[in-house]
PDB file of C-alpha atoms in Angstrom:
ATOM      1  CA  MET P   1      11.957  -5.717   2.023  1.00  0.00           C
ATOM      2  CA  ASP P   2       9.312  -8.113   0.381  1.00  0.00           C
ATOM      3  CA  GLY P   3       6.684  -5.427  -0.290  1.00  0.00           C
ATOM      4  CA  LEU P   4       4.324  -3.213   1.430  1.00  0.00           C
ATOM      5  CA  ILE P   5       0.930  -3.982   3.017  1.00  0.00           C
ATOM      6  CA  ILE P   6      -1.777  -1.246   4.190  1.00  0.00           C
ATOM      7  CA  LEU P   7      -4.504  -2.509   6.417  1.00  0.00           C
ATOM      8  CA  ASP P   8      -7.736  -0.879   7.297  1.00  0.00           C
ATOM      9  CA  THR P   9      -8.588  -0.825  11.187  1.00  0.00           C
ATOM     10  CA  THR P  10     -10.393  -4.473  11.280  1.00  0.00           C
ATOM     11  CA  GLY P  11      -7.036  -5.611   9.772  1.00  0.00           C
ATOM     12  CA  ARG P  12      -8.181  -6.291   6.216  1.00  0.00           C
ATOM     13  CA  PRO P  13      -5.503  -5.290   3.349  1.00  0.00           C
ATOM     14  CA  ILE P  14      -6.868  -2.529   1.435  1.00  0.00           C
ATOM     15  CA  ILE P  15      -3.483  -2.047  -0.592  1.00  0.00           C
ATOM     16  CA  GLN P  16      -0.515  -4.207  -1.399  1.00  0.00           C
ATOM     17  CA  SER P  17       2.580  -4.097  -3.398  1.00  0.00           C
ATOM     18  CA  ASN P  18       3.423  -6.913  -5.859  1.00  0.00           C
ATOM     19  CA  PHE P  19       5.345  -9.823  -4.014  1.00  0.00           C
ATOM     20  CA  ARG P  20       7.152 -11.104  -6.699  1.00  0.00           C
ATOM     21  CA  ASN P  21       9.738 -13.248  -5.018  1.00  0.00           C
ATOM     22  CA  HIS P  22       6.855 -15.168  -3.089  1.00  0.00           C
ATOM     23  CA  PRO P  23       3.769 -17.057  -3.293  1.00  0.00           C
ATOM     24  CA  PRO P  24       0.428 -15.183  -3.495  1.00  0.00           C
ATOM     25  CA  SER P  25      -0.307 -16.879   0.008  1.00  0.00           C
ATOM     26  CA  TYR P  26       2.566 -15.125   1.236  1.00  0.00           C
ATOM     27  CA  PRO P  27       1.289 -11.739   1.972  1.00  0.00           C
ATOM     28  CA  LEU P  28      -2.154 -13.087   3.337  1.00  0.00           C
ATOM     29  CA  ALA P  29       0.048 -15.245   5.737  1.00  0.00           C
ATOM     30  CA  VAL P  30       1.967 -12.344   6.869  1.00  0.00           C
ATOM     31  CA  VAL P  31      -1.278 -10.267   7.636  1.00  0.00           C
ATOM     32  CA  ASP P  32      -2.999 -13.312   9.408  1.00  0.00           C
ATOM     33  CA  ALA P  33       0.251 -13.629  11.780  1.00  0.00           C
ATOM     34  CA  PHE P  34       0.079  -9.772  12.433  1.00  0.00           C
ATOM     35  CA  ASN P  35      -3.354  -9.821  12.898  1.00  0.00           C
ATOM     36  CA  ASP P  36      -3.014 -12.858  15.473  1.00  0.00           C
ATOM     37  CA  VAL P  37      -0.308 -10.729  17.491  1.00  0.00           C
ATOM     38  CA  LEU P  38      -2.759  -7.887  17.661  1.00  0.00           C
ATOM     39  CA  SER P  39      -5.588  -9.682  18.744  1.00  0.00           C
ATOM     40  CA  LYS P  40      -4.102 -11.405  21.294  1.00  0.00           C
ATOM     41  CA  LEU P  41      -2.546  -8.191  22.860  1.00  0.00           C
ATOM     42  CA  GLU P  42      -6.204  -6.281  22.391  1.00  0.00           C
ATOM     43  CA  SER P  43      -7.806  -9.284  24.521  1.00  0.00           C
ATOM     44  CA  GLU P  44      -5.129  -8.521  27.075  1.00  0.00           C
ATOM     45  CA  ASN P  45      -5.664  -4.888  26.865  1.00  0.00           C
ATOM     46  CA  LYS P  46      -1.961  -4.230  25.814  1.00  0.00           C
ATOM     47  CA  THR P  47      -1.917  -2.985  22.450  1.00  0.00           C
ATOM     48  CA  GLU P  48       0.575  -0.254  23.531  1.00  0.00           C
ATOM     49  CA  ASP P  49       3.045  -3.509  24.047  1.00  0.00           C
ATOM     50  CA  LEU P  50       3.336  -3.982  20.271  1.00  0.00           C
ATOM     51  CA  ASP P  51       6.743  -4.094  19.085  1.00  0.00           C
ATOM     52  CA  PRO P  52       7.460  -2.193  15.832  1.00  0.00           C
ATOM     53  CA  VAL P  53       9.079  -5.275  14.653  1.00  0.00           C
ATOM     54  CA  LEU P  54       7.949  -8.680  14.785  1.00  0.00           C
ATOM     55  CA  TYR P  55       9.108 -11.683  13.940  1.00  0.00           C
ATOM     56  CA  PHE P  56       6.886 -14.470  12.481  1.00  0.00           C
ATOM     57  CA  SER P  57       8.080 -17.963  11.992  1.00  0.00           C
ATOM     58  CA  SER P  58       4.420 -19.416  11.043  1.00  0.00           C
ATOM     59  CA  THR P  59       4.232 -17.919   7.698  1.00  0.00           C
ATOM     60  CA  PRO P  60       5.786 -19.968   4.386  1.00  0.00           C
ATOM     61  CA  VAL P  61       9.233 -18.372   4.918  1.00  0.00           C
ATOM     62  CA  PRO P  62      10.351 -16.840   8.404  1.00  0.00           C
ATOM     63  CA  VAL P  63       9.812 -13.374   8.146  1.00  0.00           C
ATOM     64  CA  VAL P  64      10.605  -9.997  10.061  1.00  0.00           C
ATOM     65  CA  CYS P  65       7.516  -7.577   9.838  1.00  0.00           C
ATOM     66  CA  CYS P  66       8.123  -3.779  10.440  1.00  0.00           C
ATOM     67  CA  HIS P  67       4.915  -2.065  10.922  1.00  0.00           C
ATOM     68  CA  VAL P  68       3.752   1.814  11.799  1.00  0.00           C
ATOM     69  CA  GLU P  69       0.208   3.006  12.509  1.00  0.00           C
ATOM     70  CA  LYS P  70      -0.786   6.414  10.744  1.00  0.00           C
ATOM     71  CA  GLY P  71      -4.227   7.964  10.073  1.00  0.00           C
ATOM     72  CA  GLY P  72      -5.965   5.038  11.380  1.00  0.00           C
ATOM     73  CA  LEU P  73      -4.117   2.628   8.921  1.00  0.00           C
ATOM     74  CA  ARG P  74      -1.491   0.012   9.576  1.00  0.00           C
ATOM     75  CA  ILE P  75       1.201  -0.248   7.348  1.00  0.00           C
ATOM     76  CA  LEU P  76       3.367  -3.595   7.143  1.00  0.00           C
ATOM     77  CA  CYS P  77       6.576  -3.990   5.488  1.00  0.00           C
ATOM     78  CA  PRO P  78       7.426  -8.039   5.814  1.00  0.00           C
ATOM     79  CA  ALA P  79      11.012  -8.866   4.660  1.00  0.00           C
ATOM     80  CA  SER P  80      12.512 -12.239   4.652  1.00  0.00           C
ATOM     81  CA  GLN P  81      15.968 -11.489   4.212  1.00  0.00           C
ATOM     82  CA  ASP P  82      18.241  -9.640   6.314  1.00  0.00           C
ATOM     83  CA  VAL P  83      17.518  -6.206   5.988  1.00  0.00           C
ATOM     84  CA  ASP P  84      18.252  -3.668   8.695  1.00  0.00           C
ATOM     85  CA  PRO P  85      14.792  -2.397  10.292  1.00  0.00           C
ATOM     86  CA  LEU P  86      15.868   1.196  10.196  1.00  0.00           C
ATOM     87  CA  TYR P  87      16.089   1.002   6.352  1.00  0.00           C
ATOM     88  CA  ILE P  88      12.708  -0.247   6.278  1.00  0.00           C
ATOM     89  CA  PHE P  89      11.339   2.480   8.743  1.00  0.00           C
ATOM     90  CA  ALA P  90      12.880   5.011   6.432  1.00  0.00           C
ATOM     91  CA  PHE P  91      11.070   3.879   3.459  1.00  0.00           C
ATOM     92  CA  LEU P  92       8.053   3.631   5.550  1.00  0.00           C
ATOM     93  CA  ASP P  93       8.406   7.354   6.604  1.00  0.00           C
ATOM     94  CA  ARG P  94       9.072   8.512   3.234  1.00  0.00           C
ATOM     95  CA  PHE P  95       6.149   6.556   1.790  1.00  0.00           C
ATOM     96  CA  ILE P  96       4.007   8.370   4.507  1.00  0.00           C
ATOM     97  CA  SER P  97       5.558  11.782   4.038  1.00  0.00           C
ATOM     98  CA  VAL P  98       4.536  11.408   0.152  1.00  0.00           C
ATOM     99  CA  LEU P  99       1.487  10.023   0.463  1.00  0.00           C
ATOM    100  CA  ARG P 100       0.518  13.075   2.936  1.00  0.00           C
ATOM    101  CA  ASP P 101       1.943  15.461   0.059  1.00  0.00           C
ATOM    102  CA  TYR P 102      -0.087  13.853  -2.361  1.00  0.00           C
ATOM    103  CA  LEU P 103      -3.496  13.284  -0.452  1.00  0.00           C
ATOM    104  CA  GLN P 104      -3.214  16.019   2.189  1.00  0.00           C
ATOM    105  CA  GLU P 105      -4.710  13.386   4.577  1.00  0.00           C
ATOM    106  CA  LEU P 106      -3.791  10.046   5.417  1.00  0.00           C
ATOM    107  CA  SER P 107      -6.979   8.052   5.932  1.00  0.00           C
ATOM    108  CA  LEU P 108      -9.203   5.001   4.706  1.00  0.00           C
ATOM    109  CA  HIS P 109     -11.636   7.384   3.024  1.00  0.00           C
ATOM    110  CA  THR P 110      -8.535   9.134   1.065  1.00  0.00           C
ATOM    111  CA  LEU P 111      -6.992   5.788   0.307  1.00  0.00           C
ATOM    112  CA  LYS P 112     -10.313   4.549  -1.276  1.00  0.00           C
ATOM    113  CA  GLU P 113     -11.071   7.842  -2.953  1.00  0.00           C
ATOM    114  CA  HIS P 114      -7.700   8.175  -4.715  1.00  0.00           C
ATOM    115  CA  PHE P 115      -6.515   4.204  -4.936  1.00  0.00           C
ATOM    116  CA  ASP P 116      -5.492   4.510  -8.368  1.00  0.00           C
ATOM    117  CA  VAL P 117      -2.797   7.265  -7.405  1.00  0.00           C
ATOM    118  CA  VAL P 118      -1.570   5.480  -4.246  1.00  0.00           C
ATOM    119  CA  TYR P 119      -0.995   2.285  -6.162  1.00  0.00           C
ATOM    120  CA  GLN P 120       1.042   3.999  -8.671  1.00  0.00           C
ATOM    121  CA  LEU P 121       2.881   5.773  -6.073  1.00  0.00           C
ATOM    122  CA  LEU P 122       3.581   2.255  -4.261  1.00  0.00           C
ATOM    123  CA  GLU P 123       4.617   0.639  -7.917  1.00  0.00           C
ATOM    124  CA  GLU P 124       6.927   3.596  -8.386  1.00  0.00           C
ATOM    125  CA  MET P 125       8.745   3.852  -4.846  1.00  0.00           C
ATOM    126  CA  LEU P 126       9.120   0.118  -4.495  1.00  0.00           C
ATOM    127  CA  ASP P 127      10.278  -1.945  -7.000  1.00  0.00           C
ATOM    128  CA  ASP P 128      10.536  -5.718  -6.446  1.00  0.00           C
ATOM    129  CA  GLY P 129      11.246  -5.029  -2.625  1.00  0.00           C
ATOM    130  CA  ARG P 130      13.642  -2.208  -3.301  1.00  0.00           C
ATOM    131  CA  PRO P 131      13.066   1.770  -2.836  1.00  0.00           C
ATOM    132  CA  LEU P 132      13.216   3.108  -6.532  1.00  0.00           C
ATOM    133  CA  THR P 133      11.840   6.443  -7.063  1.00  0.00           C
ATOM    134  CA  THR P 134      11.449   8.496  -3.534  1.00  0.00           C
ATOM    135  CA  GLU P 135      11.784  12.147  -4.131  1.00  0.00           C
ATOM    136  CA  PRO P 136       8.466  13.829  -4.181  1.00  0.00           C
ATOM    137  CA  ASN P 137       9.378  16.085  -6.839  1.00  0.00           C
ATOM    138  CA  SER P 138      10.477  13.315  -9.387  1.00  0.00           C
ATOM    139  CA  LEU P 139       7.424  11.263  -8.539  1.00  0.00           C
ATOM    140  CA  ARG P 140       5.318  14.363  -9.429  1.00  0.00           C
ATOM    141  CA  ASP P 141       6.651  13.788 -12.921  1.00  0.00           C
ATOM    142  CA  ILE P 142       5.534  10.110 -13.172  1.00  0.00           C
ATOM    143  CA  VAL P 143       2.290  10.018 -10.874  1.00  0.00           C
ATOM    144  CA  LEU P 144       0.023  13.009 -11.518  1.00  0.00           C
ATOM    145  CA  PRO P 145      -1.364  14.087  -7.929  1.00  0.00           C
ATOM    146  CA  PRO P 146      -5.126  14.438  -7.785  1.00  0.00           C
ATOM    147  CA  SER P 147      -6.028  17.810  -9.371  1.00  0.00           C
ATOM    148  CA  LEU P 148      -8.412  20.258  -7.937  1.00  0.00           C
ATOM    149  CA  LEU P 149     -10.623  19.585 -11.027  1.00  0.00           C
ATOM    150  CA  ASP P 150     -11.194  16.182 -10.120  1.00  0.00           C
ATOM    151  CA  LYS P 151     -12.275  17.068  -6.578  1.00  0.00           C
ATOM    152  CA  ILE P 152     -14.969  19.522  -7.856  1.00  0.00           C
ATOM    153  CA  LEU P 153     -16.032  16.841 -10.371  1.00  0.00           C
ATOM    154  CA  SER P 154     -16.385  14.386  -7.365  1.00  0.00           C
ATOM    155  CA  VAL P 155     -18.052  16.941  -5.158  1.00  0.00           C
ATOM    156  CA  ALA P 156     -20.424  18.179  -7.986  1.00  0.00           C
ATOM    157  CA  GLY P 157     -21.340  14.519  -8.674  1.00  0.00           C
ATOM    158  CA  ALA P 158     -20.310  14.212 -12.594  1.00  0.00           C
ATOM    159  CA  VAL P 159     -18.773  11.390 -13.868  1.00  0.00           C
ATOM    160  CA  HIS P 160     -15.101  10.827 -13.008  1.00  0.00           C
ATOM    161  CA  ARG P 161     -12.940   9.567 -15.954  1.00  0.00           C
ATOM    162  CA  ASN P 162     -10.486   7.765 -14.583  1.00  0.00           C
ATOM    163  CA  ALA P 163      -7.815   5.708 -16.523  1.00  0.00           C
ATOM    164  CA  ASN P 164      -9.810   2.465 -16.861  1.00  0.00           C
ATOM    165  CA  ALA P 165     -12.649   4.250 -18.198  1.00  0.00           C
ATOM    166  CA  VAL P 166     -10.421   6.158 -20.921  1.00  0.00           C
ATOM    167  CA  LEU P 167      -9.025   2.699 -22.101  1.00  0.00           C
ATOM    168  CA  LEU P 168     -12.524   0.947 -21.853  1.00  0.00           C
ATOM    169  CA  ALA P 169     -13.829   3.812 -24.282  1.00  0.00           C
ATOM    170  CA  HIS P 170     -11.050   3.074 -26.789  1.00  0.00           C
ATOM    171  CA  PRO P 171     -12.339   1.498 -30.046  1.00  0.00           C
ATOM    172  CA  LEU P 172      -9.567  -1.403 -29.736  1.00  0.00           C
ATOM    173  CA  ALA P 173     -10.392  -2.320 -26.346  1.00  0.00           C
ATOM    174  CA  GLU P 174     -14.080  -3.424 -27.276  1.00  0.00           C
ATOM    175  CA  GLY P 175     -12.178  -6.951 -28.651  1.00  0.00           C
ATOM    176  CA  TRP P 176     -10.196  -7.197 -25.741  1.00  0.00           C
ATOM    177  CA  SER P 177     -13.155  -7.065 -23.206  1.00  0.00           C
ATOM    178  CA  SER P 178     -15.187  -9.224 -25.224  1.00  0.00           C
ATOM    179  CA  LEU P 179     -12.359 -11.916 -25.010  1.00  0.00           C
ATOM    180  CA  GLN P 180     -12.134 -11.252 -21.038  1.00  0.00           C
ATOM    181  CA  GLN P 181     -15.906 -12.201 -20.964  1.00  0.00           C
ATOM    182  CA  GLU P 182     -15.867 -15.092 -22.889  1.00  0.00           C
TER     183      GLU P 182
END
């Protein structure tokens, strides 16, 4: 597996893992190839004929792309090397199960609302294209789930302090942020 890409209903990438062994254009080429196949089938009213495993030769490297659709989202997992698709689908199933465990509901709204948690889960579960930590109990020790307090604060309209806000509030962060602006 090369990585993982989550698309919204329009086919735009929302979140993707780090594709270390490929050029930066690789994930976008996979998304474009997938969207081309999907739009062709949609124009023919044959979206139910979309195979769960697709082969793209138009990408920088020939790739097999396994994908699933859950909660109005499409999750793509391209592989440019010889990998059993069942291995990829087992990982995708576990990833979706963990997301549902953390977020209760899998949707575009919950992914955007808890982007930081989803990205942390993705980075912990998939390291350089290899499944790493996939057990929910182990993940809870590494990635804290969205808490009830966060939900109450967001409903009440209170300011939510995420990790970036805490880092930028640190006195040593001032020098770093001023260097970034120059």
